[in-house]
Coordinates of C-alpha atoms in Angstrom, one line a residue:
X18 CA 8.9 -10.9 20.0
X19 CA 7.2 -14.2 19.7
X20 CA 4.3 -13.8 22.2
X21 CA 1.0 -15.2 20.8
X22 CA -1.5 -12.8 19.5
X23 CA -4.9 -12.5 21.2
X24 CA -7.6 -14.8 19.9
X25 CA -9.0 -13.4 16.7
X26 CA -6.1 -11.1 15.9
X27 CA -3.8 -11.5 13.0
X28 CA -0.5 -10.0 11.8
X29 CA -1.6 -9.2 8.3
X30 CA 1.7 -8.1 6.8
X31 CA 5.0 -6.5 7.6
X32 CA 3.0 -3.2 7.6
X33 CA -0.4 -4.0 9.1
X34 CA -2.2 -5.8 11.9
X35 CA -5.9 -6.5 11.5
X36 CA -8.7 -7.8 13.6
X37 CA -11.5 -9.9 12.2
X38 CA -14.0 -7.9 10.2
X39 CA -16.9 -9.6 12.0
X40 CA -15.9 -7.9 15.3
X41 CA -17.6 -4.6 14.5
X42 CA -18.2 -3.9 18.2
X43 CA -15.4 -4.4 20.7
X44 CA -15.9 -3.6 24.3
X45 CA -13.3 -1.2 25.8
X46 CA -12.0 -3.7 28.4
X47 CA -11.6 -6.4 25.8
X48 CA -10.0 -4.0 23.4
X49 CA -7.6 -2.7 26.0
X50 CA -6.6 -6.2 27.1
X51 CA -6.1 -7.5 23.5
X52 CA -4.0 -4.5 22.5
X53 CA -1.9 -4.8 25.6
X54 CA -1.0 -8.3 24.5
X55 CA 0.1 -7.0 21.1
X56 CA 3.0 -5.4 22.8
X57 CA 4.7 -8.8 22.6
X58 CA 4.4 -8.9 18.8
X59 CA 6.9 -7.8 16.2
X60 CA 4.8 -4.6 15.6
X61 CA 5.6 -3.5 19.1
X62 CA 9.3 -4.3 18.9
X63 CA 11.8 -1.8 20.4
X64 CA 11.5 1.2 18.2
X65 CA 14.8 3.0 18.8
X66 CA 18.4 2.2 19.3
X67 CA 19.8 3.8 22.4
X68 CA 23.4 4.8 23.4
X69 CA 26.2 5.2 20.9
X70 CA 26.0 4.3 17.3
X71 CA 25.9 0.5 16.9
X72 CA 28.1 -1.3 14.4
X73 CA 26.1 -3.4 11.9
X74 CA 28.4 -4.9 9.3
X75 CA 29.4 -2.5 6.6
X76 CA 27.4 0.4 8.2
X77 CA 26.6 2.0 11.6
X78 CA 23.1 2.8 12.8
X79 CA 22.3 5.9 14.9
X80 CA 19.0 6.7 16.4
X81 CA 18.0 10.4 16.2
X82 CA 15.1 12.5 17.2
X83 CA 14.1 15.3 14.9
X84 CA 11.4 17.8 15.9
X85 CA 9.5 19.2 13.0
X86 CA 6.5 21.3 12.3
X87 CA 3.6 19.3 10.9
X88 CA 0.4 21.1 10.2
X89 CA -0.9 23.0 13.2
X90 CA 1.6 21.5 15.7
X91 CA 5.2 20.4 16.3
X92 CA 6.1 16.8 16.9
X93 CA 9.2 14.6 17.1
X94 CA 10.1 12.1 14.5
X95 CA 11.8 8.9 15.6
X96 CA 14.5 8.0 13.0
X97 CA 17.4 5.7 12.4
X98 CA 20.3 6.8 10.2
X99 CA 22.3 4.0 8.5
X100 CA 25.8 5.3 7.5
X101 CA 27.9 3.0 5.3
X102 CA 31.5 2.5 6.2
X103 CA 33.8 4.9 4.4
X104 CA 31.1 7.5 3.8
X105 CA 32.4 10.9 4.9
X106 CA 32.0 14.6 4.1
X107 CA 34.9 14.0 1.7
X108 CA 33.4 10.9 0.2
X109 CA 29.6 11.4 0.4
X110 CA 26.9 9.0 -0.8
X111 CA 23.3 9.5 -2.0
X112 CA 20.5 8.8 0.5
X113 CA 17.4 6.6 0.6
X114 CA 14.5 7.7 2.8
X115 CA 12.0 5.1 3.9
X116 CA 9.1 4.8 6.3
X117 CA 6.5 2.3 7.5
X118 CA 3.2 1.1 6.3
X119 CA 0.0 1.7 8.4
X120 CA 0.4 0.4 11.9
X121 CA 4.2 -0.2 11.6
X122 CA 7.3 1.8 12.6
X123 CA 10.9 2.3 11.6
X124 CA 11.7 -1.0 13.2
X125 CA 9.2 -3.2 11.4
X126 CA 10.4 -5.9 9.1
X127 CA 10.2 -4.2 5.8
X128 CA 11.3 -0.7 6.8
X129 CA 14.3 -2.0 8.7
X130 CA 15.2 -4.5 6.0
X131 CA 15.1 -2.0 3.2
X132 CA 17.3 0.5 5.1
X133 CA 19.8 -2.3 5.8
X134 CA 19.8 -3.5 2.2
X135 CA 20.5 0.0 0.8
X136 CA 23.1 0.8 3.5
X137 CA 24.9 -2.4 2.6
X138 CA 25.0 -1.1 -1.0
X139 CA 26.6 2.1 0.0
X140 CA 23.6 4.4 0.3
X141 CA 23.0 6.5 3.4
X142 CA 19.6 5.2 4.6
X143 CA 17.2 7.1 6.9
X144 CA 14.3 5.1 8.3
X145 CA 11.7 6.8 10.3
X146 CA 8.3 6.1 12.0
X147 CA 5.6 8.0 10.2
X148 CA 3.4 10.6 11.9
X149 CA 1.2 8.9 14.6
X150 CA 3.1 5.6 14.6
X151 CA 5.9 4.0 16.7
X152 CA 7.4 6.7 18.9
X153 CA 6.8 9.6 16.4
X154 CA 4.4 12.3 17.5
X155 CA 1.4 14.0 15.8
X156 CA -2.0 12.4 15.0
X157 CA -2.5 10.2 11.9
X158 CA -3.2 12.4 9.0
X159 CA -3.3 9.8 6.1
X160 CA -0.1 11.0 4.3
X161 CA -1.5 14.5 3.8
X162 CA 1.1 16.4 1.7
X163 CA 0.4 19.5 3.8
X164 CA 1.3 17.6 7.0
X165 CA 3.1 14.3 6.4
X166 CA 4.7 15.6 3.2
X167 CA 6.0 18.7 5.0
X168 CA 7.3 16.6 7.9
X169 CA 9.3 14.4 5.5
X170 CA 10.6 17.4 3.7
X171 CA 12.2 18.5 7.0
X172 CA 14.0 15.2 7.0
X173 CA 15.3 16.1 3.6
X174 CA 16.7 19.2 5.3
X175 CA 18.4 16.9 7.8
X176 CA 20.0 14.9 4.9
X177 CA 21.1 18.2 3.3
X178 CA 22.9 19.2 6.5
X179 CA 20.9 22.4 6.6
X180 CA 19.3 21.4 9.9
X181 CA 20.4 19.3 12.9
X182 CA 18.7 16.5 14.9
X183 CA 17.5 17.4 18.4
X184 CA 20.8 16.4 19.9
X185 CA 22.8 18.7 17.6
X186 CA 23.9 15.9 15.1
X187 CA 24.4 17.2 11.6
X188 CA 24.6 14.9 8.6
X189 CA 27.4 16.2 6.4
X190 CA 28.1 13.1 4.4
X191 CA 25.2 12.9 1.9
X192 CA 25.9 13.7 -1.7
X193 CA 24.3 16.9 -3.0
X194 CA 23.0 18.3 -6.2
X195 CA 23.5 21.8 -4.9
X196 CA 23.5 23.9 -1.7
X197 CA 20.8 22.5 0.6
X198 CA 19.8 19.9 -2.0
X199 CA 20.7 16.3 -1.0
X200 CA 20.6 13.6 -3.6
X201 CA 17.8 11.4 -2.1
X202 CA 15.3 8.8 -3.2
X203 CA 12.4 7.3 -1.3
X204 CA 11.0 3.7 -1.1
X205 CA 8.3 2.0 0.9
X206 CA 5.1 0.1 0.7
X207 CA 1.4 0.8 1.2
X208 CA 1.2 3.8 3.6
X209 CA 4.9 4.1 3.1
X210 CA 4.3 4.4 -0.6
X211 CA 1.8 7.3 -0.7
X212 CA 4.1 9.4 1.6
X213 CA 6.7 9.4 -1.2
X214 CA 4.3 11.1 -3.7
X215 CA 3.1 13.5 -1.0
X216 CA 6.7 14.5 -0.2
X217 CA 7.8 14.9 -3.8
X218 CA 4.8 17.1 -4.4
X219 CA 5.9 19.6 -1.8
X220 CA 9.7 19.2 -2.1
X221 CA 11.3 18.9 -5.6
X222 CA 14.7 18.1 -4.1
X223 CA 13.5 14.4 -3.9
X224 CA 15.2 12.7 -6.9
X225 CA 13.6 9.3 -7.3
X226 CA 10.5 7.4 -6.0
X227 CA 9.6 3.7 -5.7
X228 CA 6.1 3.5 -4.2
X229 CA 4.9 -0.1 -3.7
X230 CA 1.2 -1.3 -3.4
X231 CA -0.2 2.2 -2.6
X232 CA -3.3 4.2 -3.5
X233 CA -4.2 6.8 -6.1
X234 CA -7.5 8.0 -4.6
X235 CA -8.6 7.0 -1.1
X236 CA -12.2 7.8 -2.0
X237 CA -11.9 4.9 -4.4
X238 CA -9.8 2.7 -2.1
X239 CA -12.3 2.8 0.8
X240 CA -15.6 3.6 -0.9
X241 CA -15.1 2.4 -4.5
X242 CA -17.4 3.2 -7.3
X243 CA -16.3 1.6 -10.6
X244 CA -19.3 3.0 -12.6
X245 CA -18.8 5.8 -15.1
X246 CA -15.5 6.9 -13.7
X247 CA -14.7 10.5 -14.4
X248 CA -11.4 11.3 -12.7
X249 CA -8.6 8.7 -12.2
X250 CA -10.3 5.8 -10.5
X251 CA -12.9 8.0 -8.8
X252 CA -16.1 9.7 -9.8
X253 CA -18.8 12.1 -8.6
X254 CA -20.9 9.5 -6.8
X255 CA -19.6 7.5 -3.8
X256 CA -19.5 3.8 -4.1
X257 CA -19.8 0.8 -1.8
X258 CA -18.2 1.3 1.6
X259 CA -15.3 -1.2 2.0
X260 CA -16.1 -1.6 5.7
X261 CA -13.8 -4.6 6.5
X262 CA -10.6 -2.9 5.5
X263 CA -11.6 0.6 6.7
X264 CA -12.6 -0.6 10.2
X265 CA -9.5 -2.7 10.5
X266 CA -7.3 0.3 9.8
X267 CA -9.3 2.6 12.0
X268 CA -9.0 0.2 15.0
X269 CA -5.2 -0.1 14.4
X270 CA -4.9 3.7 14.4
X271 CA -7.0 4.2 17.5
X272 CA -5.1 1.5 19.3
X273 CA -1.7 3.3 19.1
X274 CA -2.1 4.8 22.5
X275 CA -2.6 1.4 24.0
X276 CA 0.3 -0.1 22.1
X277 CA 2.5 2.8 23.0
X278 CA 1.2 4.2 26.4
X279 CA 4.0 6.8 26.7
X280 CA 3.5 8.4 23.3
X281 CA 3.9 12.1 22.7
X282 CA 0.8 14.1 23.7
X283 CA 1.0 15.8 20.3
X284 CA -0.7 12.6 18.9
X285 CA -4.1 13.6 20.3
X286 CA -6.7 13.4 17.6
X287 CA -9.8 15.4 16.9
X288 CA -13.6 15.2 16.3
X289 CA -13.9 12.4 18.8
X290 CA -11.0 10.2 17.5
X291 CA -8.1 9.4 19.7
X292 CA -5.3 9.5 17.2
X293 CA -6.7 10.6 13.8
X294 CA -7.0 14.2 12.6
X295 CA -10.5 15.6 12.8
X296 CA -11.2 15.5 9.1
X297 CA -10.3 11.8 8.8
X298 CA -12.5 11.1 11.8
X299 CA -15.5 12.9 10.3
X300 CA -15.0 11.0 7.1
X301 CA -15.0 7.7 8.9
X302 CA -18.2 8.6 10.7
X303 CA -20.0 9.5 7.4
X304 CA -18.9 6.2 5.8
X305 CA -20.2 4.3 8.9
X306 CA -23.6 6.1 8.7
X307 CA -24.5 4.7 5.3
X308 CA -26.0 8.0 4.3
X309 CA -24.6 10.3 1.6
X310 CA -26.3 13.7 1.7
X311 CA -25.0 15.9 -1.0
X312 CA -23.1 18.6 0.9
X313 CA -21.4 16.2 3.4
X314 CA -20.6 13.7 0.6
X315 CA -18.9 16.4 -1.4
X316 CA -16.8 17.3 1.6
X317 CA -15.9 13.7 2.2
X318 CA -14.8 13.1 -1.3
X319 CA -12.9 16.4 -1.4
X320 CA -11.0 15.5 1.8
X321 CA -10.3 11.9 0.8
X322 CA -8.9 13.1 -2.6
X323 CA -6.9 15.9 -0.9
X324 CA -4.8 13.3 0.9
X325 CA -4.4 11.2 -2.3
X326 CA -2.0 11.5 -5.2
X327 CA -5.0 12.2 -7.6
X328 CA -5.1 15.7 -6.2
X329 CA -1.4 16.6 -6.3
X330 CA 0.4 14.5 -8.9
X331 CA 0.7 17.6 -11.1
X332 CA 3.3 18.7 -8.7
X333 CA 5.3 15.5 -8.8
X334 CA 8.4 15.7 -11.0
X335 CA 10.6 13.0 -9.5
X336 CA 11.1 9.9 -11.7
X337 CA 8.7 7.3 -10.3
X338 CA 8.8 3.5 -10.5
X339 CA 5.4 2.2 -9.5
X340 CA 5.0 -1.3 -8.2
X341 CA 1.6 -2.7 -7.6
X342 CA 0.3 -6.1 -6.5
X343 CA -2.1 -8.3 -8.5
X344 CA -3.4 -10.0 -5.3
X345 CA -4.7 -6.9 -3.7
X346 CA -8.2 -6.1 -2.8
X347 CA -7.3 -3.0 -0.9
X348 CA -5.3 -1.0 -3.5
X349 CA -5.8 -2.8 -6.8
X350 CA -3.9 -2.5 -10.1
X351 CA -6.2 0.3 -11.3
X352 CA -4.8 2.7 -8.7
X353 CA -1.2 2.3 -10.0
X354 CA -2.4 2.5 -13.6
X355 CA -4.2 5.8 -12.9
X356 CA -1.1 7.2 -11.3
X357 CA 1.1 6.0 -14.2
X358 CA -1.2 7.6 -16.7
X359 CA -1.2 10.9 -14.9
X360 CA 2.6 11.0 -14.5
X361 CA 3.4 10.1 -18.0
X362 CA 0.8 12.4 -19.5
X363 CA 2.5 15.4 -17.8
X364 CA 6.0 14.3 -18.7
X365 CA 7.2 12.9 -15.4
X366 CA 9.5 9.9 -16.0
X367 CA 7.5 6.8 -14.8
X368 CA 7.4 3.1 -15.3
X369 CA 5.1 0.4 -13.8
X370 CA 5.5 -3.2 -12.6
X371 CA 2.6 -5.4 -11.7
X372 CA 4.1 -7.9 -9.3
X373 CA 2.3 -10.9 -7.8
X374 CA 1.8 -10.0 -4.1
X375 CA -0.3 -7.3 -2.6
X376 CA -2.2 -6.8 0.6
X377 CA -4.4 -9.8 0.0
X378 CA -1.8 -12.5 -0.6
X379 CA 1.9 -13.2 -0.8
X380 CA 3.3 -10.4 1.4
X381 CA 4.5 -12.8 4.1
X382 CA 5.5 -15.6 1.7
X383 CA 6.0 -14.2 -1.8
X384 CA 6.3 -16.8 -4.7
X385 CA 9.8 -18.0 -5.4
X386 CA 11.8 -15.3 -7.2
X387 CA 9.6 -12.5 -6.1
X388 CA 10.8 -9.5 -4.1
X389 CA 10.5 -9.9 -0.3
X390 CA 10.7 -6.6 1.5
X391 CA 11.2 -8.4 4.8
X392 CA 14.2 -10.2 3.4
X393 CA 15.5 -7.3 1.4
X394 CA 16.4 -9.6 -1.6
X395 CA 16.9 -6.8 -4.0
X396 CA 19.7 -8.4 -5.9
X397 CA 18.0 -11.8 -6.5
X398 CA 14.5 -10.8 -7.6
X399 CA 13.3 -9.2 -10.9
X400 CA 11.5 -6.4 -9.1
X401 CA 14.5 -5.8 -6.7
X402 CA 16.9 -5.5 -9.6
X403 CA 14.6 -3.0 -11.3
X404 CA 14.6 -1.0 -8.0
X405 CA 18.4 -1.0 -7.8
X406 CA 18.7 0.1 -11.4
X407 CA 16.2 2.9 -10.8
X408 CA 18.2 4.3 -7.9
X409 CA 21.5 3.6 -9.7
X410 CA 20.3 5.8 -12.6
X411 CA 18.7 8.6 -10.7
X412 CA 20.7 8.7 -7.4
X413 CA 24.1 7.6 -8.5
X414 CA 23.5 9.3 -11.8
X415 CA 24.8 6.6 -13.9
X416 CA 23.2 7.6 -17.1
X417 CA 24.0 4.5 -19.0
X418 CA 22.1 2.3 -16.5
X419 CA 19.0 0.9 -18.1
X420 CA 15.9 1.1 -16.0
X421 CA 13.9 -1.6 -17.9
X422 CA 10.7 -1.5 -20.0
X423 CA 7.8 0.9 -19.4
X424 CA 5.5 -1.9 -18.2
X425 CA 6.2 -5.4 -16.8
X426 CA 3.8 -7.9 -15.3
X427 CA 4.1 -11.2 -13.3
X428 CA 2.5 -14.3 -14.9
X429 CA 1.7 -16.9 -12.3
X430 CA 1.4 -19.6 -15.0
X431 CA 5.1 -19.3 -15.9
X432 CA 8.1 -20.6 -13.9
X433 CA 11.8 -19.8 -13.6
X434 CA 13.1 -16.7 -15.2
X435 CA 10.1 -16.3 -17.5
X436 CA 7.6 -15.2 -14.9
X437 CA 7.7 -11.5 -16.1
X438 CA 6.5 -10.3 -19.4
X439 CA 7.2 -6.8 -20.6
X440 CA 5.7 -4.2 -22.9
X441 CA 6.8 -0.9 -24.3
X442 CA 3.5 0.7 -23.5
X443 CA 0.5 0.4 -21.2
X444 CA -2.0 -1.0 -21.9
X445 CA -0.3 -3.9 -23.6
X446 CA -2.0 -5.9 -26.3
X447 CA -5.4 -5.3 -27.8
X448 CA -9.1 -5.7 -26.9
X449 CA -11.7 -8.4 -27.5
X450 CA -15.4 -7.9 -27.2
X451 CA -17.9 -10.4 -25.9
X452 CA -21.7 -9.8 -25.8
X453 CA -24.1 -10.6 -23.0
X454 CA -26.8 -12.9 -24.5
X455 CA -30.2 -13.3 -23.1
X456 CA -29.6 -17.0 -22.5
X457 CA -26.7 -16.4 -20.1
X458 CA -23.9 -17.0 -22.6
X459 CA -21.1 -14.7 -23.7
X460 CA -20.9 -14.6 -27.5
X461 CA -18.4 -13.3 -30.0
X462 CA -20.8 -11.4 -32.3
X463 CA -23.8 -9.2 -31.7
X464 CA -25.7 -11.3 -34.2
X465 CA -25.4 -14.3 -32.0
X466 CA -27.2 -12.6 -29.0
X467 CA -30.4 -14.4 -28.0
X468 CA -33.3 -12.1 -27.0
X469 CA -34.3 -12.5 -23.4
X470 CA -34.5 -11.1 -19.9
X471 CA -33.3 -12.4 -16.5
X472 CA -33.6 -11.0 -13.0
X473 CA -32.0 -11.1 -9.6
X474 CA -32.7 -9.5 -6.2
X475 CA -30.8 -8.5 -3.2
X476 CA -31.6 -9.5 0.4
X477 CA -31.0 -7.4 3.5
X478 CA -27.8 -9.3 4.3
X479 CA -24.8 -10.1 2.1
X480 CA -25.4 -13.0 -0.3
X481 CA -22.1 -13.1 -2.0
X482 CA -18.5 -13.5 -0.7
X483 CA -15.6 -12.6 -2.9
X484 CA -12.7 -10.8 -1.3
X485 CA -10.4 -12.5 1.1
X486 CA -9.4 -9.1 2.7
X487 CA -8.6 -10.4 6.1
X488 CA -8.2 -14.1 6.8
X489 CA -7.3 -15.0 3.3
X490 CA -4.3 -12.6 3.1
X491 CA -2.7 -14.6 6.0
X492 CA -3.3 -18.0 4.5
X493 CA -5.9 -18.7 7.2
X494 CA -9.1 -20.5 6.5
X495 CA -11.5 -18.4 4.5
X496 CA -14.7 -19.4 2.7
X497 CA -14.4 -20.0 -1.0
X498 CA -16.1 -17.3 -3.1
X499 CA -19.9 -17.9 -3.5
X500 CA -23.0 -16.3 -4.8
X501 CA -26.4 -17.3 -3.4
X502 CA -29.0 -18.5 -5.8
X503 CA -31.4 -15.8 -7.1
X504 CA -29.0 -12.9 -6.1
X505 CA -26.8 -12.8 -9.1
X506 CA -26.6 -13.4 -12.9
X507 CA -23.9 -15.2 -14.8
X508 CA -22.8 -15.1 -18.5
X509 CA -20.4 -17.8 -19.6
X510 CA -18.3 -18.1 -22.7
X511 CA -17.7 -21.1 -24.9
X512 CA -14.5 -23.1 -24.0
X513 CA -11.2 -21.6 -25.0
X514 CA -10.0 -23.4 -28.2
X515 CA -6.5 -23.3 -29.6
X516 CA -4.0 -21.0 -27.8
X517 CA -4.6 -19.8 -24.2
X518 CA -6.2 -16.5 -23.7
X519 CA -4.1 -14.0 -21.7
X520 CA -6.0 -11.1 -20.1
X521 CA -3.8 -8.3 -19.0
X522 CA -5.4 -5.1 -17.8
X523 CA -8.8 -3.9 -16.5
X524 CA -11.9 -5.4 -18.2
X525 CA -14.9 -3.2 -18.8
X526 CA -18.6 -4.0 -19.1
X527 CA -21.2 -1.6 -20.5
X528 CA -24.9 -2.5 -19.9
X529 CA -28.3 -1.2 -19.0
X530 CA -30.4 -2.7 -16.2
X531 CA -34.0 -2.2 -15.1
X532 CA -34.8 -1.6 -11.4
X533 CA -38.2 0.2 -10.9
X534 CA -37.7 0.4 -7.1
X535 CA -34.4 2.2 -7.7
X536 CA -35.9 4.6 -10.2
X537 CA -38.5 5.6 -7.6
X538 CA -35.8 6.8 -5.1
X539 CA -32.6 7.4 -6.9
X540 CA -33.3 11.1 -7.4
X541 CA -33.4 11.8 -3.7
X542 CA -30.8 14.1 -2.1
X543 CA -29.1 11.1 -0.6
X544 CA -26.8 9.2 -3.0
X545 CA -27.2 6.1 -0.9
X546 CA -30.5 5.5 -2.6
X547 CA -28.9 4.7 -5.9
X548 CA -28.5 1.1 -7.0
X549 CA -25.4 -0.9 -5.9
X550 CA -24.1 -3.9 -7.8
X551 CA -20.9 -6.0 -8.0
X552 CA -19.2 -7.2 -11.1
X553 CA -16.5 -9.9 -11.3
X554 CA -14.8 -12.5 -13.5
X555 CA -14.5 -16.2 -13.0
X556 CA -12.4 -18.9 -14.6
X557 CA -14.5 -22.1 -15.1
X558 CA -12.4 -25.3 -15.5
X559 CA -13.6 -28.1 -17.7
X560 CA -14.8 -30.0 -14.6
X561 CA -17.0 -27.1 -13.6
X562 CA -14.8 -25.8 -10.8
X563 CA -14.7 -22.0 -10.8
X564 CA -12.0 -19.6 -9.6
X565 CA -12.6 -15.9 -8.9
X566 CA -9.5 -14.3 -10.4
X567 CA -7.5 -13.0 -7.5
X568 CA -10.8 -12.8 -5.6
X569 CA -11.4 -9.3 -7.0
X570 CA -14.7 -7.6 -7.4
X571 CA -15.9 -4.3 -8.8
X572 CA -18.5 -2.5 -6.7
X573 CA -20.6 0.1 -8.5
X574 CA -23.2 2.6 -7.4
X575 CA -25.1 3.2 -10.6
X576 CA -25.4 7.0 -11.2
X577 CA -28.7 6.6 -13.1
X578 CA -30.5 3.2 -13.5
X579 CA -32.5 4.5 -16.4
X580 CA -29.4 4.8 -18.6
X581 CA -26.5 2.6 -19.8
X582 CA -23.4 2.7 -17.7
X583 CA -19.9 1.3 -17.8
X584 CA -18.2 -0.6 -15.0
X585 CA -14.4 -0.9 -15.0
X586 CA -13.3 -4.1 -13.2
X587 CA -10.0 -4.3 -11.3
X588 CA -7.0 -5.0 -13.4
X589 CA -5.9 -8.6 -13.7
X590 CA -3.2 -10.7 -15.3
X591 CA -4.7 -14.1 -15.9
X592 CA -4.5 -17.0 -18.4
X593 CA -7.6 -18.8 -19.5
X594 CA -6.3 -22.2 -20.6
X595 CA -7.8 -24.3 -23.5
X596 CA -11.0 -25.9 -22.4
X597 CA -11.7 -23.2 -19.7
X598 CA -14.5 -20.8 -19.9
X599 CA -14.8 -17.1 -18.9
X600 CA -17.7 -16.3 -16.7
X601 CA -18.9 -12.7 -16.0
X602 CA -21.1 -12.3 -12.9
X603 CA -23.3 -9.5 -11.7
X604 CA -24.1 -9.8 -8.0
X605 CA -26.4 -8.0 -5.7
X606 CA -24.1 -7.7 -2.7
X607 CA -20.7 -8.7 -1.2
X608 CA -19.7 -9.5 2.3
X609 CA -16.7 -7.0 2.4
X610 CA -18.9 -4.0 1.4
X611 CA -22.0 -2.2 2.5
X612 CA -24.6 -2.6 -0.2
X613 CA -28.1 -1.5 -1.3
X614 CA -30.3 0.4 1.1
X615 CA -33.5 -1.5 0.7
X616 CA -34.4 -4.4 -1.6
X617 CA -33.9 -3.4 -5.2
X618 CA -34.7 -6.2 -7.8
X619 CA -32.8 -5.9 -11.0
X620 CA -33.6 -7.2 -14.6
X621 CA -31.1 -7.4 -17.4
X622 CA -32.5 -7.7 -20.9
X623 CA -30.6 -8.7 -24.0
X624 CA -31.3 -8.3 -27.7
X625 CA -29.1 -8.2 -30.8
X626 CA -29.7 -4.5 -31.2
X627 CA -29.3 -3.6 -27.6
X628 CA -27.2 -5.8 -25.3
X629 CA -24.4 -5.6 -22.8
X630 CA -20.7 -5.6 -24.0
X631 CA -17.8 -7.0 -22.1
X632 CA -14.4 -5.7 -23.3
X633 CA -11.3 -7.7 -22.4
X634 CA -7.7 -6.4 -22.6
X635 CA -6.1 -9.4 -24.3
X636 CA -2.4 -10.0 -25.2
X637 CA -3.0 -13.3 -27.0
X638 CA -5.7 -15.8 -27.8
X639 CA -9.4 -15.6 -28.7
X640 CA -12.5 -16.7 -27.0
X641 CA -14.8 -18.5 -29.4

């Protein structure tokens, strides 16, 4: 369990293991050796209990195999059932279904801890290894509702007592809402978050969901375009390929056969991949190519969205408590906000919490008082208590149980019991406008804009570093954010005076740029010829030190460089203290993403009658 990882490998979270992004090419012998060593890590811990049911405090745990039909094949799910003491057919209890994040299994720290925490509170808990992970069969299909969702639905059948496990075990002690309809909720993080929405879309017997730090649209998550969004967080034009995260996950998926050499043959992949379904494999190859011909790009976007909540939320009716992390460069706050808007607009009960930790920071060591999935501290954390109330209301059907405000968000500048603020609606607060002046300042009124033009250019290699998507998420050494001279433009506000300025939500900037080289090629059939740029917000202290807020950046592939466009930045919760300045930066590239094809100089001009506008969602304070 405590064997050292191979050099350059990191355990990223209770859900994921990543290798350094710089290792784009790994030789087969080295890869095989490194992955074999991983067998000694927690990720490769024993995945099933054997023998008779084992006593575990107030509950027993029984390992069961359940063969299901998933897509075009049958495969066996590896599960553990946690049965609280005293729960019988005569005294049934509601159930909680949970599964792992990408690269994990039913036995990883979070999945196991959550099952134990709920079983200790009297719920029947069923933890299982998702398709393609641990000792569960079938290839990885990215939480496809038609495959992963249907597989999980057959576990709902198991909880209903309408089907048996492979050894003939029947569960007859789960509370029911009707014949064949168990009272069941789902919880899990990241990959284990999206599966909940996929399952609820195909099986309305699911009564409550708690997805943590998961995606809304994978086309945005892995190839984000924040310019002129048209649907959820996505749009018609692909963005900037998030190659660090994508390659890390792809390697984890392909490594499953080496981590688990005796896995079910049903896990064979397609289209040249070992363990991914063919359409996922072809999507990865297109992203790697850096080319976006129209027909193939449309197919890529269509597939990525088909395995994303954006395409099936209209079928989700189960009450949903969304929990998203502020420190998350993989699935940022905008994803949860898009899901929240869609659910509430259609009348599905939903609430949203923005906690501190996400994939980029805090998973292993959350701040004091924050939920820790590995510890299962549901009763002693704000988010944990909200989760318990959610299931108490919708699974135990205690109608007088309050489930909290519609929107809550963590404030890292507060301490004690005051870390969370709440609001009756999202967005919270109002909006403030700042104007991009030609002299590099942000001003309060259009009349204060100075006429002028400034330019930057990209190089053939990345000249900015923002996201700490790999090393930083583990607390390992990682370069501070930087932007090379001549490859970015800044606009800086006056110091905050009076009350602090609290920004809560997703800032937006609308502007027009000039890029003649882009204009010459942007109408080609390949979307990759369009201009790519990166927008971000800094906090500049009185002594000049600057902080990139949660190290977040907004990649944008500009649909048409001859017209104005709007870029929505990732959502943040940040306080600008008195004396601090807000700095908006437009950069040519970023090390975590693929960028422009070719050198494309950019000029930004400002004039009182025509200038860029930065809109800030502010709950208090003013920038003057």
